[in-house]
Structure formats: C-alpha cells, structure tokens
GROMACS .gro file of C-alpha atoms in nm:
model
  403
    1MET     CA    1   4.120   0.283   1.469
    2ALA     CA    2   3.902   0.560   1.327
    3ILE     CA    3   3.529   0.524   1.292
    4SER     CA    4   3.383   0.564   0.941
    5PHE     CA    5   3.029   0.629   0.826
    6LYS     CA    6   2.847   0.583   0.500
    7LEU     CA    7   2.487   0.674   0.424
    8PHE     CA    8   2.321   0.474   0.148
    9LEU     CA    9   1.986   0.382  -0.004
   10ASP     CA   10   1.915   0.013   0.053
   11GLU     CA   11   1.816  -0.087  -0.301
   12ARG     CA   12   1.780  -0.457  -0.217
   13THR     CA   13   1.412  -0.410  -0.133
   14ALA     CA   14   1.185  -0.143  -0.279
   15LYS     CA   15   0.923  -0.010  -0.037
   16GLY     CA   16   0.676   0.085  -0.311
   17ASN     CA   17   0.653   0.362  -0.571
   18GLY     CA   18   1.027   0.322  -0.628
   19GLN     CA   19   1.116   0.423  -0.270
   20TYR     CA   20   1.405   0.284  -0.065
   21SER     CA   21   1.518   0.298   0.298
   22LEU     CA   22   1.804   0.533   0.386
   23LYS     CA   23   2.050   0.353   0.616
   24LEU     CA   24   2.378   0.426   0.791
   25ARG     CA   25   2.674   0.187   0.777
   26VAL     CA   26   2.904   0.230   1.077
   27THR     CA   27   3.253   0.074   1.047
   28TYR     CA   28   3.496   0.029   1.337
   29ASN     CA   29   3.778  -0.221   1.379
   30ARG     CA   30   3.687  -0.368   1.039
   31LYS     CA   31   3.343  -0.456   1.172
   32HIS     CA   32   3.029  -0.316   1.011
   33LYS     CA   33   2.687  -0.235   1.152
   34VAL     CA   34   2.392  -0.106   0.951
   35VAL     CA   35   2.163   0.133   1.134
   36PRO     CA   36   1.812   0.195   0.993
   37LEU     CA   37   1.723   0.565   0.994
   38ASN     CA   38   1.350   0.536   0.924
   39VAL     CA   39   1.374   0.749   0.612
   40ILE     CA   40   1.211   0.639   0.286
   41LEU     CA   41   1.329   0.819  -0.029
   42GLN     CA   42   1.302   0.815  -0.405
   43LYS     CA   43   1.639   0.770  -0.578
   44GLU     CA   44   1.615   1.116  -0.731
   45ASP     CA   45   1.588   1.274  -0.383
   46TRP     CA   46   1.923   1.133  -0.261
   47ASN     CA   47   2.269   1.273  -0.340
   48SER     CA   48   2.516   0.991  -0.279
   49THR     CA   49   2.812   1.225  -0.336
   50THR     CA   50   2.721   1.485  -0.073
   51GLN     CA   51   2.549   1.223   0.145
   52LYS     CA   52   2.251   1.458   0.175
   53VAL     CA   53   1.881   1.452   0.093
   54LYS     CA   54   1.827   1.684  -0.202
   55PRO     CA   55   1.616   2.001  -0.166
   56SER     CA   56   1.365   1.840  -0.405
   57HIS     CA   57   1.230   1.642  -0.107
   58PRO     CA   58   0.972   1.848   0.090
   59ASN     CA   59   1.126   1.741   0.421
   60ALA     CA   60   1.493   1.754   0.316
   61LYS     CA   61   1.611   2.002   0.578
   62LEU     CA   62   1.450   1.817   0.868
   63ILE     CA   63   1.577   1.475   0.757
   64ASN     CA   64   1.933   1.602   0.705
   65ILE     CA   65   1.933   1.760   1.051
   66LYS     CA   66   1.807   1.445   1.220
   67VAL     CA   67   2.050   1.220   1.033
   68ASN     CA   68   2.333   1.447   1.146
   69GLN     CA   69   2.204   1.415   1.502
   70THR     CA   70   2.240   1.039   1.477
   71LEU     CA   71   2.595   1.074   1.341
   72ASN     CA   72   2.689   1.317   1.617
   73GLU     CA   73   2.542   1.088   1.881
   74ILE     CA   74   2.756   0.794   1.766
   75GLN     CA   75   3.069   1.010   1.751
   76GLU     CA   76   3.003   1.147   2.099
   77LYS     CA   77   2.956   0.794   2.233
   78ALA     CA   78   3.290   0.686   2.082
   79LEU     CA   79   3.465   0.988   2.231
   80LYS     CA   80   3.320   0.908   2.574
   81TYR     CA   81   3.443   0.545   2.554
   82GLU     CA   82   3.791   0.663   2.451
   83THR     CA   83   3.805   0.928   2.725
   84LEU     CA   84   3.719   0.662   2.983
   85GLU     CA   85   3.966   0.423   2.812
   86LYS     CA   86   3.691   0.161   2.776
   87VAL     CA   87   3.689  -0.112   2.515
   88TYR     CA   88   3.388  -0.087   2.283
   89THR     CA   89   3.252  -0.248   1.968
   90VAL     CA   90   3.064  -0.126   1.665
   91ASP     CA   91   2.745  -0.266   1.823
   92ASP     CA   92   2.798  -0.041   2.125
   93LEU     CA   93   2.823   0.259   1.896
   94SER     CA   94   2.520   0.178   1.683
   95CYS     CA   95   2.276   0.145   1.975
   96THR     CA   96   2.145   0.499   1.972
   97ASN     CA   97   1.930   0.620   2.259
   98ASN     CA   98   1.854   0.975   2.155
   99PRO     CA   99   1.471   1.013   2.156
  100ASN     CA  100   1.497   1.293   1.903
  101THR     CA  101   1.618   1.071   1.619
  102LEU     CA  102   1.389   0.925   1.354
  103THR     CA  103   1.344   0.612   1.569
  104THR     CA  104   1.063   0.784   1.762
  105PHE     CA  105   0.699   0.757   1.670
  106ASN     CA  106   0.688   1.137   1.635
  107ALA     CA  107   0.964   1.155   1.375
  108PHE     CA  108   0.854   0.840   1.195
  109ALA     CA  109   0.498   0.971   1.157
  110GLU     CA  110   0.626   1.309   1.041
  111ASN     CA  111   0.842   1.147   0.774
  112GLU     CA  112   0.557   0.920   0.655
  113ILE     CA  113   0.323   1.218   0.629
  114ALA     CA  114   0.580   1.412   0.426
  115SER     CA  115   0.631   1.116   0.191
  116LEU     CA  116   0.256   1.081   0.135
  117MET     CA  117   0.218   1.453   0.068
  118ASN     CA  118   0.506   1.436  -0.176
  119ALA     CA  119   0.330   1.149  -0.355
  120GLY     CA  120   0.006   1.349  -0.375
  121ARG     CA  121  -0.177   1.122  -0.130
  122VAL     CA  122  -0.320   1.409   0.074
  123GLY     CA  123  -0.609   1.212   0.225
  124ASN     CA  124  -0.382   0.942   0.367
  125ALA     CA  125  -0.138   1.206   0.491
  126ASN     CA  126  -0.415   1.394   0.672
  127ALA     CA  127  -0.541   1.073   0.832
  128TYR     CA  128  -0.192   0.995   0.965
  129ARG     CA  129  -0.149   1.354   1.082
  130ASP     CA  130  -0.477   1.363   1.274
  131ALA     CA  131  -0.410   1.033   1.451
  132SER     CA  132  -0.043   1.097   1.529
  133ASN     CA  133  -0.113   1.448   1.660
  134LYS     CA  134  -0.375   1.300   1.892
  135LEU     CA  135  -0.127   1.048   2.029
  136ILE     CA  136   0.156   1.300   2.064
  137ARG     CA  137  -0.067   1.546   2.252
  138PHE     CA  138  -0.167   1.262   2.487
  139ALA     CA  139   0.206   1.208   2.556
  140SER     CA  140   0.242   1.579   2.644
  141ASN     CA  141   0.418   1.650   2.312
  142LYS     CA  142   0.723   1.450   2.419
  143PRO     CA  143   0.912   1.204   2.194
  144ILE     CA  144   0.753   0.858   2.205
  145ARG     CA  145   0.962   0.548   2.148
  146PHE     CA  146   0.776   0.267   1.971
  147GLU     CA  147   0.877   0.024   2.247
  148ASN     CA  148   0.685   0.238   2.495
  149ILE     CA  149   0.362   0.215   2.300
  150ASP     CA  150   0.237  -0.096   2.477
  151TYR     CA  151  -0.105  -0.234   2.574
  152LYS     CA  152  -0.130  -0.022   2.888
  153PHE     CA  153  -0.031   0.294   2.701
  154LEU     CA  154  -0.292   0.234   2.427
  155GLU     CA  155  -0.565   0.160   2.683
  156GLN     CA  156  -0.489   0.484   2.867
  157PHE     CA  157  -0.489   0.673   2.537
  158THR     CA  158  -0.824   0.520   2.444
  159GLN     CA  159  -0.982   0.606   2.780
  160SER     CA  160  -0.848   0.960   2.748
  161MET     CA  161  -1.024   1.006   2.413
  162LEU     CA  162  -1.349   0.853   2.539
  163SER     CA  163  -1.345   1.085   2.840
  164ASP     CA  164  -1.318   1.374   2.593
  165ASN     CA  165  -1.650   1.255   2.445
  166ILE     CA  166  -1.489   1.123   2.128
  167LYS     CA  167  -1.713   0.851   1.985
  168VAL     CA  168  -1.604   0.487   1.992
  169ASN     CA  169  -1.592   0.457   1.614
  170THR     CA  170  -1.389   0.779   1.582
  171VAL     CA  171  -1.143   0.638   1.836
  172ALA     CA  172  -1.125   0.326   1.621
  173ILE     CA  173  -1.034   0.536   1.316
  174TYR     CA  174  -0.744   0.700   1.503
  175MET     CA  175  -0.622   0.365   1.637
  176ARG     CA  176  -0.623   0.204   1.292
  177GLU     CA  177  -0.395   0.480   1.162
  178ILE     CA  178  -0.159   0.439   1.458
  179ARG     CA  179  -0.157   0.062   1.401
  180ALA     CA  180  -0.073   0.119   1.034
  181LEU     CA  181   0.221   0.343   1.132
  182TYR     CA  182   0.343   0.082   1.381
  183ASN     CA  183   0.328  -0.190   1.114
  184LYS     CA  184   0.530   0.029   0.878
  185ALA     CA  185   0.787   0.091   1.151
  186ILE     CA  186   0.830  -0.285   1.197
  187LYS     CA  187   0.878  -0.333   0.823
  188ALA     CA  188   1.135  -0.052   0.824
  189ASP     CA  189   1.329  -0.227   1.103
  190ILE     CA  190   1.267   0.061   1.343
  191VAL     CA  191   1.110  -0.156   1.611
  192GLU     CA  192   1.110  -0.531   1.664
  193GLN     CA  193   0.797  -0.742   1.608
  194LYS     CA  194   0.805  -0.856   1.972
  195TYR     CA  195   0.702  -0.507   2.085
  196TYR     CA  196   0.389  -0.503   1.864
  197PRO     CA  197   0.107  -0.399   2.103
  198PHE     CA  198  -0.192  -0.467   1.878
  199SER     CA  199  -0.172  -0.843   1.937
  200LYS     CA  200  -0.316  -0.775   2.282
  201TYR     CA  201  -0.488  -0.442   2.227
  202LYS     CA  202  -0.803  -0.481   2.019
  203ILE     CA  203  -0.963  -0.190   1.837
  204LYS     CA  204  -1.328  -0.166   1.940
  205THR     CA  205  -1.619  -0.040   1.734
  206GLU     CA  206  -1.991  -0.006   1.794
  207LYS     CA  207  -2.286  -0.054   1.565
  208THR     CA  208  -2.410   0.275   1.421
  209ILE     CA  209  -2.757   0.383   1.318
  210SER     CA  210  -2.836   0.261   0.968
  211ARG     CA  211  -2.742   0.514   0.701
  212ALA     CA  212  -2.953   0.355   0.433
  213LEU     CA  213  -3.264   0.461   0.244
  214THR     CA  214  -3.536   0.226   0.123
  215ALA     CA  215  -3.631   0.194  -0.242
  216LYS     CA  216  -3.945   0.400  -0.166
  217GLU     CA  217  -3.738   0.681  -0.013
  218MET     CA  218  -3.493   0.678  -0.304
  219LYS     CA  219  -3.788   0.699  -0.546
  220ALA     CA  220  -3.910   1.009  -0.363
  221ILE     CA  221  -3.570   1.175  -0.411
  222VAL     CA  222  -3.559   1.077  -0.782
  223LYS     CA  223  -3.908   1.215  -0.848
  224LEU     CA  224  -3.878   1.533  -0.638
  225GLY     CA  225  -3.947   1.839  -0.853
  226LEU     CA  226  -3.646   2.072  -0.842
  227GLU     CA  227  -3.564   2.375  -1.054
  228PRO     CA  228  -3.288   2.285  -1.302
  229ASN     CA  229  -2.941   2.440  -1.266
  230THR     CA  230  -2.990   2.531  -0.900
  231PRO     CA  231  -2.745   2.420  -0.629
  232ILE     CA  232  -2.998   2.179  -0.477
  233TRP     CA  233  -3.063   2.027  -0.822
  234HIS     CA  234  -2.689   1.972  -0.879
  235SER     CA  235  -2.655   1.819  -0.532
  236ARG     CA  236  -2.927   1.567  -0.611
  237ASN     CA  237  -2.755   1.485  -0.941
  238TYR     CA  238  -2.428   1.408  -0.761
  239PHE     CA  239  -2.607   1.194  -0.502
  240LEU     CA  240  -2.798   0.994  -0.763
  241LEU     CA  241  -2.488   0.953  -0.980
  242SER     CA  242  -2.303   0.807  -0.682
  243PHE     CA  243  -2.594   0.569  -0.622
  244TYR     CA  244  -2.618   0.467  -0.991
  245LEU     CA  245  -2.244   0.392  -0.984
  246ILE     CA  246  -2.287   0.143  -0.697
  247GLY     CA  247  -2.231   0.398  -0.422
  248THR     CA  248  -1.906   0.538  -0.558
  249ASN     CA  249  -1.735   0.749  -0.292
  250PHE     CA  250  -1.784   1.122  -0.358
  251SER     CA  251  -1.413   1.188  -0.345
  252ASP     CA  252  -1.362   0.942  -0.630
  253LEU     CA  253  -1.674   1.065  -0.809
  254PHE     CA  254  -1.543   1.421  -0.837
  255LYS     CA  255  -1.204   1.296  -0.960
  256LEU     CA  256  -1.346   1.101  -1.255
  257THR     CA  257  -1.198   1.221  -1.584
  258CYS     CA  258  -1.284   1.171  -1.948
  259SER     CA  259  -1.027   0.892  -1.956
  260SER     CA  260  -1.231   0.715  -1.686
  261HIS     CA  261  -1.508   0.659  -1.944
  262VAL     CA  262  -1.403   0.355  -2.150
  263ASP     CA  263  -1.628   0.147  -2.377
  264GLY     CA  264  -1.947   0.227  -2.190
  265ARG     CA  265  -1.792   0.172  -1.847
  266VAL     CA  266  -1.652   0.395  -1.574
  267ILE     CA  267  -1.309   0.267  -1.472
  268PHE     CA  268  -1.108   0.416  -1.186
  269ASN     CA  269  -0.890   0.340  -0.883
  270ARG     CA  270  -1.064   0.399  -0.553
  271SER     CA  271  -0.855   0.644  -0.348
  272LYS     CA  272  -0.911   0.463  -0.019
  273THR     CA  273  -0.822   0.108  -0.125
  274HIS     CA  274  -0.650   0.164  -0.464
  275LYS     CA  275  -0.868  -0.116  -0.601
  276VAL     CA  276  -0.967  -0.086  -0.968
  277TYR     CA  277  -1.340  -0.042  -1.024
  278SER     CA  278  -1.515  -0.111  -1.355
  279ILE     CA  279  -1.883  -0.012  -1.348
  280LYS     CA  280  -2.120  -0.029  -1.643
  281LEU     CA  281  -2.249   0.317  -1.730
  282ASN     CA  282  -2.626   0.267  -1.729
  283SER     CA  283  -2.864   0.512  -1.897
  284SER     CA  284  -2.953   0.687  -1.570
  285ALA     CA  285  -2.589   0.764  -1.488
  286ALA     CA  286  -2.511   0.855  -1.850
  287GLY     CA  287  -2.801   1.100  -1.847
  288ILE     CA  288  -2.657   1.287  -1.549
  289LEU     CA  289  -2.305   1.295  -1.693
  290SER     CA  290  -2.437   1.433  -2.023
  291ILE     CA  291  -2.561   1.741  -1.835
  292TYR     CA  292  -2.204   1.833  -1.743
  293LYS     CA  293  -2.038   1.746  -2.072
  294THR     CA  294  -1.942   2.097  -2.182
  295SER     CA  295  -1.676   2.009  -2.436
  296LEU     CA  296  -1.451   1.730  -2.553
  297ALA     CA  297  -1.160   1.922  -2.402
  298SER     CA  298  -1.314   1.905  -2.053
  299HIS     CA  299  -1.087   1.701  -1.824
  300TYR     CA  300  -1.322   1.609  -1.539
  301LEU     CA  301  -1.667   1.455  -1.580
  302LEU     CA  302  -1.813   1.678  -1.308
  303PRO     CA  303  -1.756   2.055  -1.259
  304VAL     CA  304  -1.586   2.045  -0.920
  305LEU     CA  305  -1.212   2.017  -0.993
  306SER     CA  306  -1.003   2.199  -1.249
  307ILE     CA  307  -0.696   2.107  -1.450
  308GLY     CA  308  -0.390   2.229  -1.260
  309ASP     CA  309  -0.533   2.184  -0.910
  310ASN     CA  310  -0.256   2.053  -0.686
  311PRO     CA  311  -0.349   1.768  -0.445
  312ASP     CA  312  -0.403   2.004  -0.153
  313ILE     CA  313  -0.633   2.238  -0.348
  314ALA     CA  314  -0.820   1.939  -0.494
  315LYS     CA  315  -0.872   1.798  -0.145
  316LYS     CA  316  -1.018   2.127  -0.021
  317LYS     CA  317  -1.248   2.160  -0.322
  318VAL     CA  318  -1.381   1.807  -0.279
  319LYS     CA  319  -1.433   1.861   0.093
  320GLN     CA  320  -1.629   2.181   0.029
  321ALA     CA  321  -1.836   2.017  -0.248
  322ILE     CA  322  -1.929   1.731  -0.013
  323LYS     CA  323  -2.020   1.976   0.262
  324THR     CA  324  -2.243   2.174   0.024
  325THR     CA  325  -2.405   1.856  -0.109
  326ASN     CA  326  -2.481   1.740   0.245
  327GLU     CA  327  -2.648   2.071   0.326
  328TYR     CA  328  -2.881   2.036   0.026
  329LEU     CA  329  -2.941   1.665   0.088
  330SER     CA  330  -3.078   1.763   0.427
  331LYS     CA  331  -3.325   1.996   0.255
  332ILE     CA  332  -3.414   1.730  -0.002
  333ALA     CA  333  -3.486   1.479   0.276
  334GLU     CA  334  -3.709   1.732   0.448
  335GLN     CA  335  -3.906   1.798   0.127
  336CYS     CA  336  -3.944   1.422   0.071
  337LYS     CA  337  -4.054   1.378   0.434
  338ILE     CA  338  -3.765   1.143   0.501
  339GLU     CA  339  -3.688   1.155   0.873
  340LYS     CA  340  -3.320   1.068   0.838
  341GLU     CA  341  -3.007   1.282   0.835
  342VAL     CA  342  -2.927   1.202   0.473
  343THR     CA  343  -2.565   1.260   0.367
  344THR     CA  344  -2.346   1.153   0.078
  345TYR     CA  345  -2.269   0.828   0.264
  346TYR     CA  346  -2.631   0.723   0.218
  347ALA     CA  347  -2.581   0.657  -0.154
  348ARG     CA  348  -2.346   0.364  -0.087
  349TYR     CA  349  -2.539   0.215   0.204
  350SER     CA  350  -2.872   0.259   0.027
  351TRP     CA  351  -2.746   0.069  -0.277
  352ALA     CA  352  -2.643  -0.220  -0.051
  353ASN     CA  353  -2.972  -0.207   0.143
  354ILE     CA  354  -3.185  -0.218  -0.173
  355ALA     CA  355  -2.970  -0.493  -0.327
  356LYS     CA  356  -3.023  -0.698  -0.011
  357SER     CA  357  -3.400  -0.639  -0.024
  358LEU     CA  358  -3.398  -0.772  -0.381
  359GLY     CA  359  -3.250  -1.099  -0.259
  360TYR     CA  360  -2.883  -1.055  -0.347
  361SER     CA  361  -2.640  -1.232  -0.115
  362LYS     CA  362  -2.391  -1.062   0.112
  363ASP     CA  363  -2.109  -1.189  -0.105
  364ILE     CA  364  -2.249  -1.042  -0.427
  365ILE     CA  365  -2.309  -0.709  -0.251
  366SER     CA  366  -1.960  -0.715  -0.098
  367GLU     CA  367  -1.805  -0.782  -0.438
  368ALA     CA  368  -2.004  -0.498  -0.595
  369LEU     CA  369  -1.894  -0.253  -0.325
  370GLY     CA  370  -1.534  -0.369  -0.350
  371HIS     CA  371  -1.516  -0.509   0.003
  372SER     CA  372  -1.247  -0.766   0.079
  373TYR     CA  373  -1.468  -0.975   0.305
  374GLY     CA  374  -1.718  -1.235   0.194
  375LEU     CA  375  -1.654  -1.590   0.078
  376ALA     CA  376  -1.324  -1.632  -0.103
  377VAL     CA  377  -1.474  -1.901  -0.328
  378THR     CA  378  -1.757  -1.666  -0.428
  379GLY     CA  379  -1.497  -1.408  -0.523
  380ILE     CA  380  -1.330  -1.659  -0.754
  381TYR     CA  381  -1.661  -1.741  -0.926
  382LEU     CA  382  -1.734  -1.371  -0.971
  383ASP     CA  383  -1.392  -1.316  -1.127
  384ASN     CA  384  -1.465  -1.593  -1.374
  385TYR     CA  385  -1.795  -1.436  -1.474
  386GLY     CA  386  -1.629  -1.097  -1.521
  387ASN     CA  387  -1.857  -0.801  -1.451
  388GLU     CA  388  -2.181  -0.957  -1.574
  389ILE     CA  389  -2.324  -1.049  -1.234
  390ILE     CA  390  -2.247  -0.708  -1.083
  391ASP     CA  391  -2.380  -0.525  -1.389
  392ALA     CA  392  -2.709  -0.717  -1.371
  393ALA     CA  393  -2.741  -0.649  -0.997
  394ASN     CA  394  -2.685  -0.277  -1.047
  395GLU     CA  395  -2.948  -0.261  -1.324
  396LYS     CA  396  -3.206  -0.420  -1.094
  397VAL     CA  397  -3.121  -0.192  -0.801
  398ILE     CA  398  -3.157   0.117  -1.022
  399ALA     CA  399  -3.480  -0.014  -1.174
  400ALA     CA  400  -3.620  -0.046  -0.820
  401VAL     CA  401  -3.592   0.329  -0.763
  402ILE     CA  402  -3.673   0.482  -1.103
  403LYS     CA  403  -3.981   0.281  -1.202
   0.00000   0.00000   0.00000
C-alpha cells in the first residue's frame, strides 16, 4: 500500500499571537502518525493547497527545504524496508533520525529567532541568537539533538565559558535563554519532558557590586549646573526621567509615544516582561517631557526614534542612545565626585535603594518595579488599592532627591 503525506497547521491549540504548529500526517496501511516539525506559523504564511510556506515568511525557503528533507527521509526509509522485504509500520517510518531536520536544537533555535524577528521582537531574537550561537560553537558547529543536551553537557558548556573568562552572571543569561528554548521545544512536542536537563542542572549567579546611588548622590546629579541643549544635559534629562518614572528601562523610555500619556499617567508595556505599567506623571517628569514636546504631531515623547523605523533600526538607535548616555553619565559622576561607574541601570536600582531607605517594604518596592516576587498576599492588597500606594511611594522618593 502506498504511503501518503499531508502537511497541516494544527489549529487545535494556538501557540500565541495567532501562531500554530506545522505538522506532518503520515498514512500507511490505513494507520496514521502525526510528526511534529517544530515550525510555528501564522495562518497567512501557510499555503494549504501547495503545501508550502509562503514567501511572506522571512524563513520560508529554509523551512520548505527542511520539511522536504523530512519527507525524503521517510520515503527513503520505506524504500529500504521494501528492498529488504521487511515488514514495517507507520511508527517505523515516522521515527526520523536525520540530525539536519528541525528536531535539532540548531534548527529549532533558528526558527524561533526568525519568528521573533518577524513579530518585531528584535531584542528577544538577539538574546536567543547570542545564546544559541554560543552553544552551537561549543558543539563544534554540529547539529545538536535536544536529547543530548543533558546535565553533563551543560556543565561542560558552563566550564568552557568560565574558562574563557565569561562572568558567572553572563553565563547565567546565556543559560536562561537556552532553558527557555528547551521549554518551548517540549511544548512543541519536539523532545519529551523526561529529557529536560534543567531539573538537575541549576543556573548559578553571583552577587554583583551595588549599582545604586544614595539620595545625596542623586541630589548632586539633579543640582549639577549643565549648559542647556548640550549632549550631556540631554543625557542627564533621560537619566532623571527614568528615575522619576520608577526606574523605567531606557529601551522602554525611548519607545514611549504620545498615546502612552493618558490622563496624567504614563502607560506602556515593558518590552522585557510585557507587563503593563501605569505610572503617575509627576511634575518633575512632566517638566522634562515638556522640553521635548515639539508639536502635537510628534509620535515619540523623546527625540531618539522616528516614525517609520523598522524594529532593527529602532533597536540600533536605542542601543546607540544608551551608549551615548552612559558616556555622559560617567562624566556627570566625575563632576559630582561620585566614585561609581554610573550607567543607565543606576536609575532603577537607585529608586529601589532610596525607597528602601525611606522605610518601604521589599514587597512595595517589588510591586513598584514590576517584579513577580514578593508576597502574593501583598500583591492582592496592592491590586485592591489600585495605583495609590505606588504613586505615593514614588512622590516621596522623588521628593528625597529634589528638595
């Protein structure tokens, strides 16, 4: 009996953002077997008639080639069984062993990166790319099966990075991305849960030097005399605005638009966690934003990004703006006689440090910063109070550095 194939999007379960898994149904002797292909697609990127990924997908050519490789592998296996006159089942055919198919870590990571880029999530895509490239280079650029990424493999990979003088916390960043990819592969039925290596392997971190300023040091930065409309003056404005908005990440800060300003509050989704933030726009923050309000038609609240910037260009602009700001923050620290390597990160940590010095609990501070840890019960109480507690805390923190 002839073998038949059918490629289809599994619409029973959406993966998020309207995406579905592409799967292969193999039929032989009236028995069916569904083979996951580790491909996640939007409906509009799949042509069910031609059984091909449409050119609209950025990785269409690669995916179509690799899917064809899987089909060819199954057909070759059937031909081999028939040549040897061996009895075989549809299960025998569907157990593919070709390390070049999308069942490898290499191909899975590549497809995830392409999907993120296509969705405009450049930061997440770059994080996956950096981590996966590190792992693939460690494996001598050979295909890596998920089942082979075990405790021993991860320990050897970790020691390899440490011997290259990569810091412990940087290693932890790479390992979190690899863990995230492994978790996605399990959900996509690429690898079984029993092979999950992170139950035994624990990601290690080390305590870093405090990146926080005191209220006195923040006051010095606020009061420092700088010539208006100079690069160093703008850099201080960005730093203080981040601080006044409870340490808002600079990437999110530069992406704020006019629509983010609603009823005296700044409302936005944080890029890293996708959590919605709603921060009261106090007079100090409003004063800085008014400097950059050129016209009602202006799209962004700060003059870093432009309408029409694609995600990749926007990412580069933000990265450069942060780099420039850090260079001037170093000069500002020097002028204020602050013996710390002040960077944009200091705005967030300094807010938390000053809030703590004012007597606010860890749970209030965590809620303000949008952290998921802290007491769950406290989180419920804060939700009931709305934003009032956080607004009051922010006012006191700001008052501690401007008065």
